[in-house]
Coordinates of C-alpha atoms in Angstrom, one line a residue:
M1 CA -0.2 0.1 0.0
K2 CA 1.1 3.5 -0.8
E3 CA 2.5 6.2 1.9
F4 CA 0.2 8.5 3.1
D5 CA 0.7 11.8 5.1
L6 CA -1.6 10.9 8.0
D7 CA -0.8 14.2 10.0
K8 CA -2.2 16.0 7.2
I9 CA -5.4 13.5 6.7
Y10 CA -6.4 13.7 10.0
K11 CA -5.8 17.2 10.2
A12 CA -8.0 17.9 7.4
R13 CA -10.6 15.7 9.3
R14 CA -10.7 17.8 12.1
E15 CA -10.6 21.0 10.2
R16 CA -14.2 20.0 9.0
V17 CA -15.2 19.4 12.7
A18 CA -14.0 22.8 13.6
E19 CA -16.1 24.1 10.5
F20 CA -19.3 22.5 11.8
L21 CA -18.8 24.3 15.2
R22 CA -18.3 27.7 13.9
K23 CA -21.2 27.0 11.8
E24 CA -23.1 25.7 14.8
K25 CA -21.5 28.7 17.2
I26 CA -20.2 25.9 19.4
F27 CA -17.0 26.4 21.0
A28 CA -15.9 22.9 21.5
V29 CA -16.9 19.3 21.3
V30 CA -15.7 16.4 23.4
F31 CA -15.4 13.0 22.0
E32 CA -15.0 9.8 24.2
D33 CA -14.0 6.4 23.6
T34 CA -14.1 4.4 26.9
E35 CA -15.3 1.2 28.2
G36 CA -19.0 2.0 27.9
A37 CA -18.8 4.8 25.4
R38 CA -17.0 3.4 22.5
D39 CA -16.9 5.8 19.8
V40 CA -14.3 5.3 16.9
A41 CA -14.6 9.1 15.7
I42 CA -11.1 9.4 18.2
R43 CA -9.4 6.9 15.7
Y44 CA -10.8 8.4 12.8
L45 CA -9.9 12.1 13.8
T46 CA -6.0 11.5 15.5
G47 CA -5.7 7.7 14.4
H48 CA -5.5 6.6 17.9
P49 CA -7.2 3.2 18.3
S50 CA -8.8 3.3 21.8
D51 CA -9.2 4.6 25.3
A52 CA -9.1 8.4 24.9
I53 CA -10.8 11.7 25.2
L54 CA -10.6 14.4 22.5
I55 CA -11.2 17.6 22.4
I56 CA -11.5 19.9 19.2
T57 CA -12.4 23.7 19.7
E58 CA -14.0 26.2 16.9
K59 CA -10.3 27.0 15.7
G60 CA -9.4 23.5 15.2
E61 CA -7.3 23.2 18.2
S62 CA -7.2 19.7 19.2
V63 CA -6.0 17.9 22.4
L64 CA -5.9 14.2 23.1
T65 CA -5.4 12.7 26.7
A66 CA -5.2 8.5 26.8
W67 CA -5.1 5.9 29.1
D68 CA -1.9 4.0 27.1
E69 CA 1.0 6.7 26.9
N70 CA 3.2 4.7 24.6
L71 CA 0.6 3.8 22.4
M72 CA -0.6 7.6 22.0
K73 CA 2.9 8.8 21.6
E74 CA 3.1 6.2 18.5
K75 CA -0.1 6.5 17.0
A76 CA -1.9 9.6 17.7
K77 CA -1.7 12.8 15.9
A78 CA -3.1 16.0 17.5
D79 CA -2.0 19.2 18.4
R80 CA -1.8 18.1 22.1
L81 CA -1.0 14.7 23.9
I82 CA -1.4 14.4 27.1
P83 CA -1.2 11.1 29.4
Y84 CA -4.5 10.4 31.6
T85 CA -2.7 10.0 34.7
A86 CA -2.0 13.8 34.6
F87 CA -5.6 14.0 35.5
E88 CA -5.8 10.9 37.7
R89 CA -7.4 9.1 35.4
K90 CA -10.5 11.2 35.9
K91 CA -12.3 12.1 32.8
E92 CA -14.3 14.9 34.2
R93 CA -11.5 16.3 35.6
A94 CA -9.5 15.8 32.2
I95 CA -12.0 17.4 30.2
R96 CA -12.6 20.5 32.9
E97 CA -9.1 21.1 32.8
I98 CA -8.1 20.9 28.9
L99 CA -11.3 23.2 28.2
A100 CA -9.8 25.8 30.7
S101 CA -6.2 25.3 28.8
F102 CA -7.9 27.3 26.1
S103 CA -7.2 31.2 26.9
Y104 CA -9.6 32.2 24.0
A105 CA -12.4 30.7 25.3
P106 CA -15.4 33.3 25.6
K107 CA -17.3 33.2 28.8
N108 CA -20.6 30.3 29.0
A109 CA -18.9 29.1 25.9
V110 CA -21.0 26.0 24.5
V111 CA -19.5 22.4 24.8
E112 CA -20.9 19.6 23.3
L113 CA -20.9 16.1 24.7
P114 CA -21.5 13.0 23.1
S115 CA -25.1 12.5 22.2
V116 CA -25.1 8.9 23.7
T117 CA -24.2 10.8 27.4
S118 CA -26.3 9.1 29.9
Y119 CA -28.6 11.5 32.3
L120 CA -26.4 10.3 35.0
Q121 CA -23.1 11.5 33.5
F122 CA -24.7 14.6 32.0
K123 CA -25.4 15.3 35.6
K124 CA -21.7 14.9 36.7
Y125 CA -20.4 16.8 33.9
E126 CA -23.2 19.7 34.6
K127 CA -21.4 20.0 38.1
E128 CA -17.9 19.5 37.0
L129 CA -18.1 22.2 34.3
E130 CA -19.5 25.1 36.0
G131 CA -18.9 28.2 33.6
W132 CA -19.3 26.2 30.7
C133 CA -22.6 25.8 28.6
I134 CA -22.7 22.1 28.1
E135 CA -25.2 20.7 25.6
C136 CA -25.8 16.9 24.6
R137 CA -27.8 16.7 21.4
E138 CA -28.9 14.8 18.3
K139 CA -27.3 16.1 15.0
G140 CA -24.6 17.8 16.2
A141 CA -21.1 17.5 16.1
H142 CA -21.1 13.7 16.7
D143 CA -23.4 12.8 14.2
A144 CA -21.7 15.3 11.3
V145 CA -18.5 13.1 11.7
V146 CA -20.7 10.1 11.1
K147 CA -21.9 11.6 7.9
M148 CA -18.1 12.5 7.0
R149 CA -16.9 8.4 7.7
A150 CA -19.7 7.7 5.1
V151 CA -17.9 8.9 2.3
K152 CA -14.1 7.3 1.9
D153 CA -11.5 9.7 1.4
E154 CA -8.2 8.1 -0.6
Y155 CA -6.8 6.5 2.6
E156 CA -9.6 5.0 3.8
I157 CA -10.4 3.4 0.5
E158 CA -6.7 1.8 0.1
C159 CA -7.0 0.7 3.4
T160 CA -10.3 -1.1 2.5
R161 CA -9.1 -2.2 -0.7
E162 CA -6.2 -4.1 1.3
A163 CA -8.8 -5.7 4.0
C164 CA -10.7 -6.7 0.6
R165 CA -7.5 -8.1 -1.2
I166 CA -6.5 -10.2 2.3
T167 CA -10.0 -11.5 2.2
N168 CA -10.0 -12.4 -1.3
G169 CA -7.1 -14.9 -0.6
I170 CA -8.7 -16.5 2.5
T171 CA -11.6 -16.9 0.2
D172 CA -9.9 -18.6 -2.4
L173 CA -8.0 -20.6 0.1
I174 CA -11.1 -21.9 2.0
E175 CA -12.5 -22.8 -1.5
T176 CA -9.5 -24.9 -2.6
M177 CA -9.3 -26.7 1.4
A178 CA -13.0 -27.2 1.3
R179 CA -12.9 -29.3 -1.8
N180 CA -9.9 -31.4 -0.9
G181 CA -11.3 -32.0 2.3
E182 CA -8.8 -30.1 4.4
I183 CA -12.0 -28.2 5.9
K184 CA -14.3 -30.3 7.5
T185 CA -15.9 -28.3 10.5
E186 CA -17.2 -24.9 11.4
T187 CA -14.1 -24.4 13.4
D188 CA -11.8 -25.2 10.9
V189 CA -12.7 -22.7 8.8
A190 CA -13.0 -20.3 11.6
L191 CA -9.9 -20.9 13.0
L192 CA -7.9 -20.6 9.6
I193 CA -9.5 -17.1 8.9
E194 CA -8.3 -16.3 12.2
R195 CA -4.5 -17.4 11.4
K196 CA -4.4 -15.9 8.0
L197 CA -5.7 -13.0 8.7
R198 CA -2.7 -12.0 11.2
E199 CA -0.3 -13.5 8.9
A200 CA -1.2 -10.6 6.3
G201 CA -0.9 -7.9 9.0
C202 CA -4.4 -7.6 10.0
E203 CA -5.8 -6.5 13.7
R204 CA -8.4 -8.8 14.0
T205 CA -11.3 -10.3 12.6
S206 CA -14.2 -7.2 11.4
F207 CA -17.0 -9.1 13.7
D208 CA -17.2 -12.8 15.3
T209 CA -16.7 -15.4 12.2
L210 CA -20.3 -16.9 11.3
A211 CA -19.9 -20.4 9.9
A212 CA -23.0 -22.5 9.5
G213 CA -23.3 -26.0 7.9
P214 CA -26.6 -27.1 6.5
A215 CA -28.2 -27.7 10.0
R216 CA -27.5 -23.9 10.9
S217 CA -27.4 -22.1 7.8
F218 CA -31.1 -21.1 8.3
A219 CA -30.2 -18.5 10.5
I220 CA -29.3 -14.9 9.5
H221 CA -26.4 -14.7 12.2
A222 CA -25.8 -18.2 13.4
F223 CA -25.6 -18.5 17.0
P224 CA -23.4 -19.6 18.3
P225 CA -21.3 -18.1 15.7
Y226 CA -19.5 -21.6 14.8
T227 CA -19.4 -25.0 16.4
N228 CA -17.5 -28.5 15.7
G229 CA -20.4 -29.3 13.5
A230 CA -19.7 -30.3 9.9
W231 CA -18.8 -27.6 7.2
P232 CA -19.4 -27.5 4.4
A233 CA -21.7 -30.5 4.3
Q234 CA -24.6 -31.8 1.9
G235 CA -26.6 -29.0 1.5
L236 CA -26.2 -25.1 1.8
S237 CA -23.5 -24.1 3.9
I238 CA -23.1 -20.2 4.9
L239 CA -19.6 -18.5 5.9
D240 CA -20.1 -15.0 7.0
Y241 CA -16.3 -13.0 7.7
G242 CA -14.4 -10.1 7.4
V243 CA -10.7 -9.0 8.3
C244 CA -9.8 -5.3 9.9
F245 CA -6.8 -3.8 8.3
E246 CA -5.7 -0.5 10.0
G247 CA -9.1 -0.5 11.4
Y248 CA -11.2 -0.8 8.2
A249 CA -13.2 -3.8 7.4
S250 CA -13.9 -6.0 4.9
D251 CA -17.9 -8.0 5.2
A252 CA -18.0 -11.1 2.8
T253 CA -20.3 -14.0 2.8
I254 CA -20.1 -16.9 0.5
T255 CA -22.4 -20.2 0.5
I256 CA -21.3 -23.5 -0.4
A257 CA -23.8 -25.7 -2.0
K258 CA -22.5 -29.2 -1.4
G259 CA -23.7 -32.7 -3.3
K260 CA -27.2 -32.7 -5.2
L261 CA -29.8 -29.9 -3.8
T262 CA -33.3 -30.1 -4.4
D263 CA -35.5 -28.1 -6.2
E264 CA -36.0 -26.1 -3.7
Q265 CA -32.4 -25.3 -2.9
E266 CA -31.7 -24.8 -6.3
K267 CA -34.1 -22.2 -6.5
Q268 CA -33.3 -20.7 -3.4
L269 CA -29.5 -20.1 -5.0
A270 CA -31.0 -18.7 -8.5
L271 CA -32.9 -16.1 -6.2
T272 CA -30.3 -15.0 -4.5
Q273 CA -27.6 -14.9 -7.5
Q274 CA -30.1 -12.8 -9.5
A275 CA -31.1 -10.5 -6.5
F276 CA -27.3 -9.5 -6.2
D277 CA -26.9 -9.4 -10.1
E278 CA -29.9 -6.9 -10.6
C279 CA -29.2 -4.7 -7.8
L280 CA -25.6 -4.2 -8.4
K281 CA -26.8 -2.3 -11.3
L282 CA -28.8 0.1 -9.1
Y283 CA -25.3 0.8 -7.1
K284 CA -24.5 3.8 -8.3
A285 CA -24.1 7.6 -7.1
G286 CA -27.0 9.6 -7.1
N287 CA -29.9 6.8 -6.8
K288 CA -31.7 6.6 -3.6
T289 CA -30.3 3.4 -1.5
K290 CA -33.8 2.3 -0.8
D291 CA -34.5 1.5 -4.6
A292 CA -31.9 -1.4 -4.9
A293 CA -33.6 -2.6 -1.4
A294 CA -36.8 -2.4 -3.1
K295 CA -35.4 -4.5 -6.4
A296 CA -34.4 -7.1 -4.3
D297 CA -37.7 -7.6 -2.4
E298 CA -39.0 -7.6 -6.0
I299 CA -37.2 -10.1 -7.1
F300 CA -38.0 -12.2 -3.8
A301 CA -41.5 -11.8 -3.7
S302 CA -42.0 -12.7 -7.5
A303 CA -41.2 -16.4 -6.1
N304 CA -43.2 -15.5 -2.9
R305 CA -40.3 -15.2 -0.8
T306 CA -38.9 -12.4 2.0
M307 CA -35.5 -11.2 2.8
P308 CA -35.8 -11.0 6.6
H309 CA -33.0 -8.0 6.6
G310 CA -31.2 -5.3 4.8
L311 CA -30.1 -5.2 1.4
G312 CA -27.0 -3.9 2.9
H313 CA -24.9 -1.3 5.0
G314 CA -21.7 0.9 4.7
T315 CA -18.6 -0.6 6.2
G316 CA -15.2 1.4 7.6
L317 CA -13.9 1.6 11.1
E318 CA -17.0 0.2 12.3
I319 CA -18.7 -2.7 10.5
H320 CA -21.7 -1.3 10.2
E321 CA -22.1 2.7 9.2
A322 CA -23.8 4.8 7.1
P323 CA -25.6 4.8 4.6
S324 CA -28.0 2.0 4.8
V325 CA -29.4 -0.1 2.1
S326 CA -32.7 -0.8 3.5
M327 CA -36.4 -0.1 2.7
R328 CA -36.0 1.4 6.1
A329 CA -33.6 4.4 4.8
D330 CA -35.2 8.0 4.3
D331 CA -35.9 8.8 1.0
D332 CA -33.1 11.4 0.7
V333 CA -30.2 8.8 1.4
I334 CA -28.4 8.3 -1.6
F335 CA -25.4 6.7 -2.8
Q336 CA -22.6 8.6 -3.1
V337 CA -19.2 8.5 -4.6
G338 CA -16.9 7.3 -2.2
N339 CA -19.2 4.9 0.2
I340 CA -18.0 1.6 0.6
V341 CA -21.5 -0.4 0.9
T342 CA -22.1 -4.3 1.1
L343 CA -24.7 -5.7 -1.3
E344 CA -25.7 -9.0 0.3
P345 CA -29.3 -10.4 -0.7
G346 CA -30.1 -13.9 1.2
L347 CA -32.9 -16.5 1.7
Y348 CA -33.2 -18.5 4.9
D349 CA -35.4 -21.8 5.4
A350 CA -35.9 -23.7 8.3
H351 CA -35.9 -27.1 6.3
I352 CA -33.8 -26.6 3.0
G353 CA -31.3 -24.4 4.6
G354 CA -30.1 -20.4 3.9
C355 CA -27.8 -18.6 1.6
R356 CA -26.4 -15.2 1.2
L357 CA -24.4 -13.8 -1.1
E358 CA -22.2 -10.6 -0.1
N359 CA -19.9 -8.5 -1.2
D360 CA -18.3 -5.0 -0.7
V361 CA -18.7 -2.6 -3.4
L362 CA -17.2 1.2 -3.9
I363 CA -19.4 3.7 -5.3
T364 CA -17.3 5.5 -8.1
A365 CA -17.7 8.5 -10.1
D366 CA -18.7 6.1 -13.0
G367 CA -20.4 3.1 -11.4
N368 CA -19.3 0.9 -8.8
E369 CA -16.3 -1.5 -8.1
V370 CA -16.7 -4.7 -6.3
L371 CA -14.2 -5.1 -3.8
T372 CA -14.4 -8.8 -3.0
N373 CA -14.7 -11.8 -4.6
S374 CA -17.5 -13.6 -2.8
R375 CA -19.8 -16.3 -4.5
I376 CA -21.8 -19.3 -4.7
I377 CA -19.2 -22.2 -4.6
R378 CA -20.5 -25.6 -5.9
I379 CA -18.6 -28.9 -4.4
D380 CA -19.8 -32.2 -5.8

């Protein structure tokens, strides 16, 4: 992967936050990534992976305080880096003292807290931040960052491409090993993924690997995620997995059809493939995301079948991000250049098993690019 100027990238993102603050007449915003209050916005804005508090002012000044001082020095990009120990590891004190360090703050300046702040925590902040006008609201700076993250910049696209490239190699290996009998169980395939992604330099799986043989593939998300049951086996087996490279997730699902299938199983596979092929044509900038979802529903309804989940979702630093590709999406949600979204039609039946075909799709200026190589695999 090519080199990027991460200082410049993170600074530009923080400046966009500062622009929002100036527009909304907010002096500063607080981002928190701690136990019980996880928020990948801090990684998006500074590169620091977890356990930190970030404050950005309307002038674009940024201060990060992190639990792990050594990790902060290695990973974080911000104007000031302060160890959490400087505040006795007390977040109310940390926020109060950092805010007080901005000499240009006007009296009763507005400070925006995370919109997910609990009432009890808000009351603590209210007491500790006397003299500041604190707000906790929807459609504030935190939601603005969520919208920013929906459209990927060049660095994010390259990280996701690498995650998808690694995923594609693992998928090819899985097919080979499944055909020659080296993979026999759900556990076999799940642990293979775990080993191979780490050998390739990834951080982790994007989510718990979901490997379901024919006895369990009727579930949208098998529970437990994988067992020692046969995989693949006679009938329909599903594998839903992803890898995380530099924080960015892939999300792919293959179906393995093994042995002679029933007419009902063959029809289920054909409908899923048809939905994927037809809906992919609608993954274009300017199109409403719900129109693609409606197309999938139309195809399945023609066979008196229903897909029990949305057609897709954005991916990035979280496995589920904006935009939503669903009938529940608002009318003004459209595909934009730079979105990376899944396309994952699927059908499930308690008697014949399930199938899903999922790939990650980059929305481009002239259409789209399918980043992963998931497919329906047939094994005699």
